[in-house]
Amino acid sequence: MRYEKGQKDQTRQRILDTASRRFRGEGVSAVGLAGLMRDAGLTNGAFYVHFESKEQLVQEVLVDALDRRLDALVAAKAHGATLEDAIRDYLTPARRDAPDESCPTAALVAEIAHHPDATRALFTERIAVFIDFIAANLPAGDAGARRGDAAALFGMMVGTLQLARAVSDAALSDQILAGGVVAGIALVRALALQQGD
Amino acid sequence: MRYEKGQKDQTRQRILDTASRRFRGEGVSAVGLAGLMRDAGLTNGAFYVHFESKEQLVQEVLVDALDRRLDALVAAKAHGATLEDAIRDYLTPARRDAPDESCPTAALVAEIAHHPDATRALFTERIAVFIDFIAANLPAGDAGARRGDAAALFGMMVGTLQLARAVSDAALSDQILAGGVVAGIALVRALALQQGD
DNA sequence: TGTACATCAGTGAACGCGCGTTCACTGATGTAC
DNA sequence: TGTACATCAGTGAACGCGCGTTCACTGATGTAC
């Protein structure tokens, strides 16, 4: 069968979206291509019509997910959201319980460290933009220090969300999330004050 | 062959140590039992003389590694190390570059979230002790708030180390580590001050 | 307008491979007599 | 003290399975004449 114009792009996007959710929800290595294609309503063989390898899919998913995330942050800022709002929004039970729709970094950063250089380089590029965006929203400090501070703040959000997800005690998990919000906001304010030292 | 007394325990410990390093260095799912046993100087079949399943090995490795880690922290404190020293020691290029000998939480927390309840429960138990130890070393605050603060501080250390490991640009990675130290110390001090608010 | 052909997204079986796990077996040593 | 036997840590081949990847094939549609 030969398909309508744009159908191929649509199918490709469907595979990407399915992979993006499943990779974040279960981890890259836990998701097999045959099952993934079944979820996308296709058979295994069709995968290679759209991607060269699983690794290429991982790369496209990463870039796509990180770009969407950044767009969402920029949009939120345009609507008046502050960095503190972003922290409060990030460390939420809803986000903790829906990793497949949430931050790709929190879900995949540990696994990415073991992926080929090409994949890590793409991740690095996008994460640098992310960190710089956060840095630009920090209240004070010189450019170099701000970048480090922003990375640490982002690392705190990522690490705290991961801890909250791994822990099987619901009360402790909630406490971790709440602590992350308090500490995150305290950190932003502390870094602001540091300028005055 | 029948072996000398204590040989079995010794072999078991060798498997545990090998697994502990390889799990942290490569991730649990990337390590196969046959290769692991080869590294321990044995053949695949001997694995089940010592462990019921790979999952049981994961659990023992986790408990063992976390206990060792806590012992090290307690010992460091006994020698006069402060919480700020611990942060400085944790976010180090040497630690970033030797995940197989470093923090099991940073290496495995994301993967643990996808493991069976029994494994997550063991992790939870130990991590709670960890968090409480950090909380006991925070300068101020009531018990509940301290626990959340400690979790966030720990999350920051874990997340920042993971970011530094995933990123393929050496300069950015160093910057992330340095930022983590600055922010970690600022956070500890900010939480101390908060008491005075 | 009607027919023959080229295109190519998608099918589904098959490839070699490594996975976790099982099991019949080995053979050096400790124990019983 | 010497011999027969029980023990059991470790061997290594085999199990079924799912992995990523390949490939000959299908068949609906667009294009050429």
CSV table of C-alpha atoms in Angstrom, one decimal, chain A residues 5-159:
chain,number,residue,atom,x,y,z
A,5,LYS,CA,0.9,12.4,2.0
A,6,GLY,CA,2.2,13.2,5.5
A,7,GLN,CA,1.2,9.8,6.8
A,8,LYS,CA,4.8,8.7,7.2
A,9,ASP,CA,5.6,11.8,9.3
A,10,GLN,CA,2.5,11.1,11.4
A,11,THR,CA,3.6,7.5,12.0
A,12,ARG,CA,7.1,8.6,12.8
A,13,GLN,CA,5.8,11.1,15.3
A,14,ARG,CA,3.5,8.4,16.9
A,15,ILE,CA,6.6,6.2,17.4
A,16,LEU,CA,8.5,9.1,18.9
A,17,ASP,CA,5.7,10.0,21.3
A,18,THR,CA,5.1,6.4,22.4
A,19,ALA,CA,8.9,5.9,22.9
A,20,SER,CA,9.1,9.2,24.8
A,21,ARG,CA,6.4,8.1,27.3
A,22,ARG,CA,7.7,4.6,27.7
A,23,PHE,CA,11.4,5.5,28.0
A,24,ARG,CA,10.6,8.0,30.7
A,25,GLY,CA,8.2,5.6,32.4
A,26,GLU,CA,10.2,2.4,32.3
A,27,GLY,CA,13.7,3.4,31.3
A,28,VAL,CA,15.3,3.0,27.8
A,29,SER,CA,16.8,-0.5,28.4
A,30,ALA,CA,13.5,-1.9,29.7
A,31,VAL,CA,11.6,-1.0,26.5
A,32,GLY,CA,11.9,-3.4,23.6
A,33,LEU,CA,11.4,-2.3,20.0
A,34,ALA,CA,8.8,-5.0,19.2
A,35,GLY,CA,6.6,-4.0,22.2
A,36,LEU,CA,7.1,-0.3,21.4
A,37,MET,CA,6.0,-0.8,17.8
A,38,ARG,CA,3.0,-2.8,19.0
A,39,ASP,CA,2.1,0.1,21.3
A,40,ALA,CA,2.3,2.4,18.3
A,41,GLY,CA,0.0,0.1,16.3
A,42,LEU,CA,2.6,-1.3,14.0
A,43,THR,CA,4.8,-4.4,13.6
A,44,ASN,CA,8.5,-4.6,14.5
A,45,GLY,CA,9.8,-4.4,11.0
A,46,ALA,CA,8.4,-1.0,10.3
A,47,PHE,CA,10.7,0.5,12.9
A,48,TYR,CA,13.6,0.7,10.5
A,49,VAL,CA,11.6,2.5,7.9
A,50,HIS,CA,11.7,5.4,10.3
A,51,PHE,CA,14.9,5.1,12.4
A,52,GLU,CA,18.4,3.7,11.8
A,53,SER,CA,18.7,2.2,15.2
A,54,LYS,CA,17.3,2.2,18.7
A,55,GLU,CA,20.1,4.6,19.7
A,56,GLN,CA,18.9,7.1,17.0
A,57,LEU,CA,15.4,6.9,18.5
A,58,VAL,CA,16.8,7.5,22.0
A,59,GLN,CA,18.6,10.6,20.6
A,60,GLU,CA,15.5,12.0,18.9
A,61,VAL,CA,13.4,11.3,22.0
A,62,LEU,CA,15.8,13.1,24.2
A,63,VAL,CA,16.1,16.2,22.0
A,64,ASP,CA,12.4,16.3,21.4
A,65,ALA,CA,11.5,15.9,25.1
A,66,LEU,CA,14.1,18.4,26.3
A,67,ASP,CA,13.0,21.0,23.7
A,68,ARG,CA,9.4,20.6,24.7
A,69,ARG,CA,10.3,21.0,28.3
A,70,LEU,CA,12.3,24.2,27.7
A,71,ASP,CA,9.4,25.6,25.6
A,72,ALA,CA,7.1,24.9,28.5
A,73,LEU,CA,9.4,26.8,30.9
A,74,VAL,CA,9.7,29.8,28.6
A,75,ALA,CA,5.9,29.9,28.1
A,76,ALA,CA,5.4,29.7,31.8
A,77,LYS,CA,7.8,32.6,32.4
A,78,ALA,CA,5.9,34.6,29.7
A,79,HIS,CA,2.8,34.1,31.8
A,80,GLY,CA,4.5,35.5,34.8
A,81,ALA,CA,5.7,32.3,36.5
A,82,THR,CA,8.8,32.8,38.7
A,83,LEU,CA,11.6,30.4,39.4
A,84,GLU,CA,10.0,29.6,42.7
A,85,ASP,CA,6.8,28.7,40.9
A,86,ALA,CA,8.8,26.4,38.7
A,87,ILE,CA,10.3,24.6,41.8
A,88,ARG,CA,6.8,24.3,43.4
A,89,ASP,CA,5.4,22.9,40.1
A,90,TYR,CA,8.2,20.4,39.6
A,91,LEU,CA,8.3,18.7,43.0
A,92,THR,CA,4.7,17.7,43.0
A,93,PRO,CA,3.0,14.3,43.8
A,94,ALA,CA,1.4,14.4,40.4
A,95,ARG,CA,4.7,14.7,38.6
A,96,ARG,CA,6.3,12.1,40.8
A,97,ASP,CA,3.5,9.6,40.0
A,98,ALA,CA,3.5,10.3,36.2
A,99,PRO,CA,7.2,9.9,35.2
A,100,ASP,CA,6.1,9.0,31.7
A,101,GLU,CA,4.8,12.6,31.2
A,102,SER,CA,7.3,14.4,33.2
A,103,CYS,CA,10.9,15.6,33.2
A,104,PRO,CA,13.1,13.5,30.8
A,105,THR,CA,16.2,14.4,32.8
A,106,ALA,CA,15.0,13.1,36.1
A,107,ALA,CA,13.9,9.9,34.3
A,108,LEU,CA,16.9,9.3,32.1
A,109,VAL,CA,20.0,11.2,33.3
A,110,ALA,CA,21.5,8.1,35.0
A,111,GLU,CA,21.0,5.9,32.0
A,112,ILE,CA,22.3,8.6,29.6
A,113,ALA,CA,25.6,8.5,31.4
A,114,HIS,CA,26.1,5.0,30.0
A,115,HIS,CA,25.1,5.8,26.4
A,116,PRO,CA,27.4,6.5,23.5
A,117,ASP,CA,29.2,9.8,23.2
A,118,ALA,CA,27.0,11.1,20.4
A,119,THR,CA,23.9,10.7,22.7
A,120,ARG,CA,25.6,12.3,25.7
A,121,ALA,CA,26.8,15.2,23.5
A,122,LEU,CA,23.2,15.9,22.4
A,123,PHE,CA,22.0,15.7,26.0
A,124,THR,CA,24.9,18.0,27.1
A,125,GLU,CA,24.0,20.6,24.5
A,126,ARG,CA,20.3,20.8,25.5
A,127,ILE,CA,21.0,20.6,29.2
A,128,ALA,CA,23.4,23.5,28.9
A,129,VAL,CA,20.6,25.6,27.4
A,130,PHE,CA,18.4,24.5,30.3
A,131,ILE,CA,20.9,25.5,32.9
A,132,ASP,CA,21.5,28.8,31.3
A,133,PHE,CA,17.8,29.5,31.2
A,134,ILE,CA,17.6,28.8,35.0
A,135,ALA,CA,20.7,30.9,35.5
A,136,ALA,CA,19.2,33.8,33.7
A,137,ASN,CA,16.3,33.6,36.2
A,138,LEU,CA,18.4,33.6,39.3
A,139,PRO,CA,18.2,36.8,41.2
A,140,ALA,CA,21.9,37.6,41.3
A,141,GLY,CA,25.6,36.7,41.0
A,142,ASP,CA,28.2,36.9,38.2
A,143,ALA,CA,27.6,34.7,35.1
A,144,GLY,CA,30.0,31.9,36.0
A,145,ALA,CA,28.8,31.5,39.6
A,146,ARG,CA,25.2,31.7,38.4
A,147,ARG,CA,25.7,28.8,36.0
A,148,GLY,CA,27.0,26.6,38.8
A,149,ASP,CA,24.2,27.7,41.1
A,150,ALA,CA,21.6,27.0,38.4
A,151,ALA,CA,23.1,23.5,37.8
A,152,ALA,CA,22.9,22.7,41.5
A,153,LEU,CA,19.4,23.9,41.7
A,154,PHE,CA,18.4,21.8,38.8
A,155,GLY,CA,20.4,18.9,40.2
A,156,MET,CA,18.5,19.3,43.4
A,157,MET,CA,15.1,19.1,41.6
A,158,VAL,CA,16.1,16.1,39.6
A,159,GLY,CA,17.7,14.2,42.5
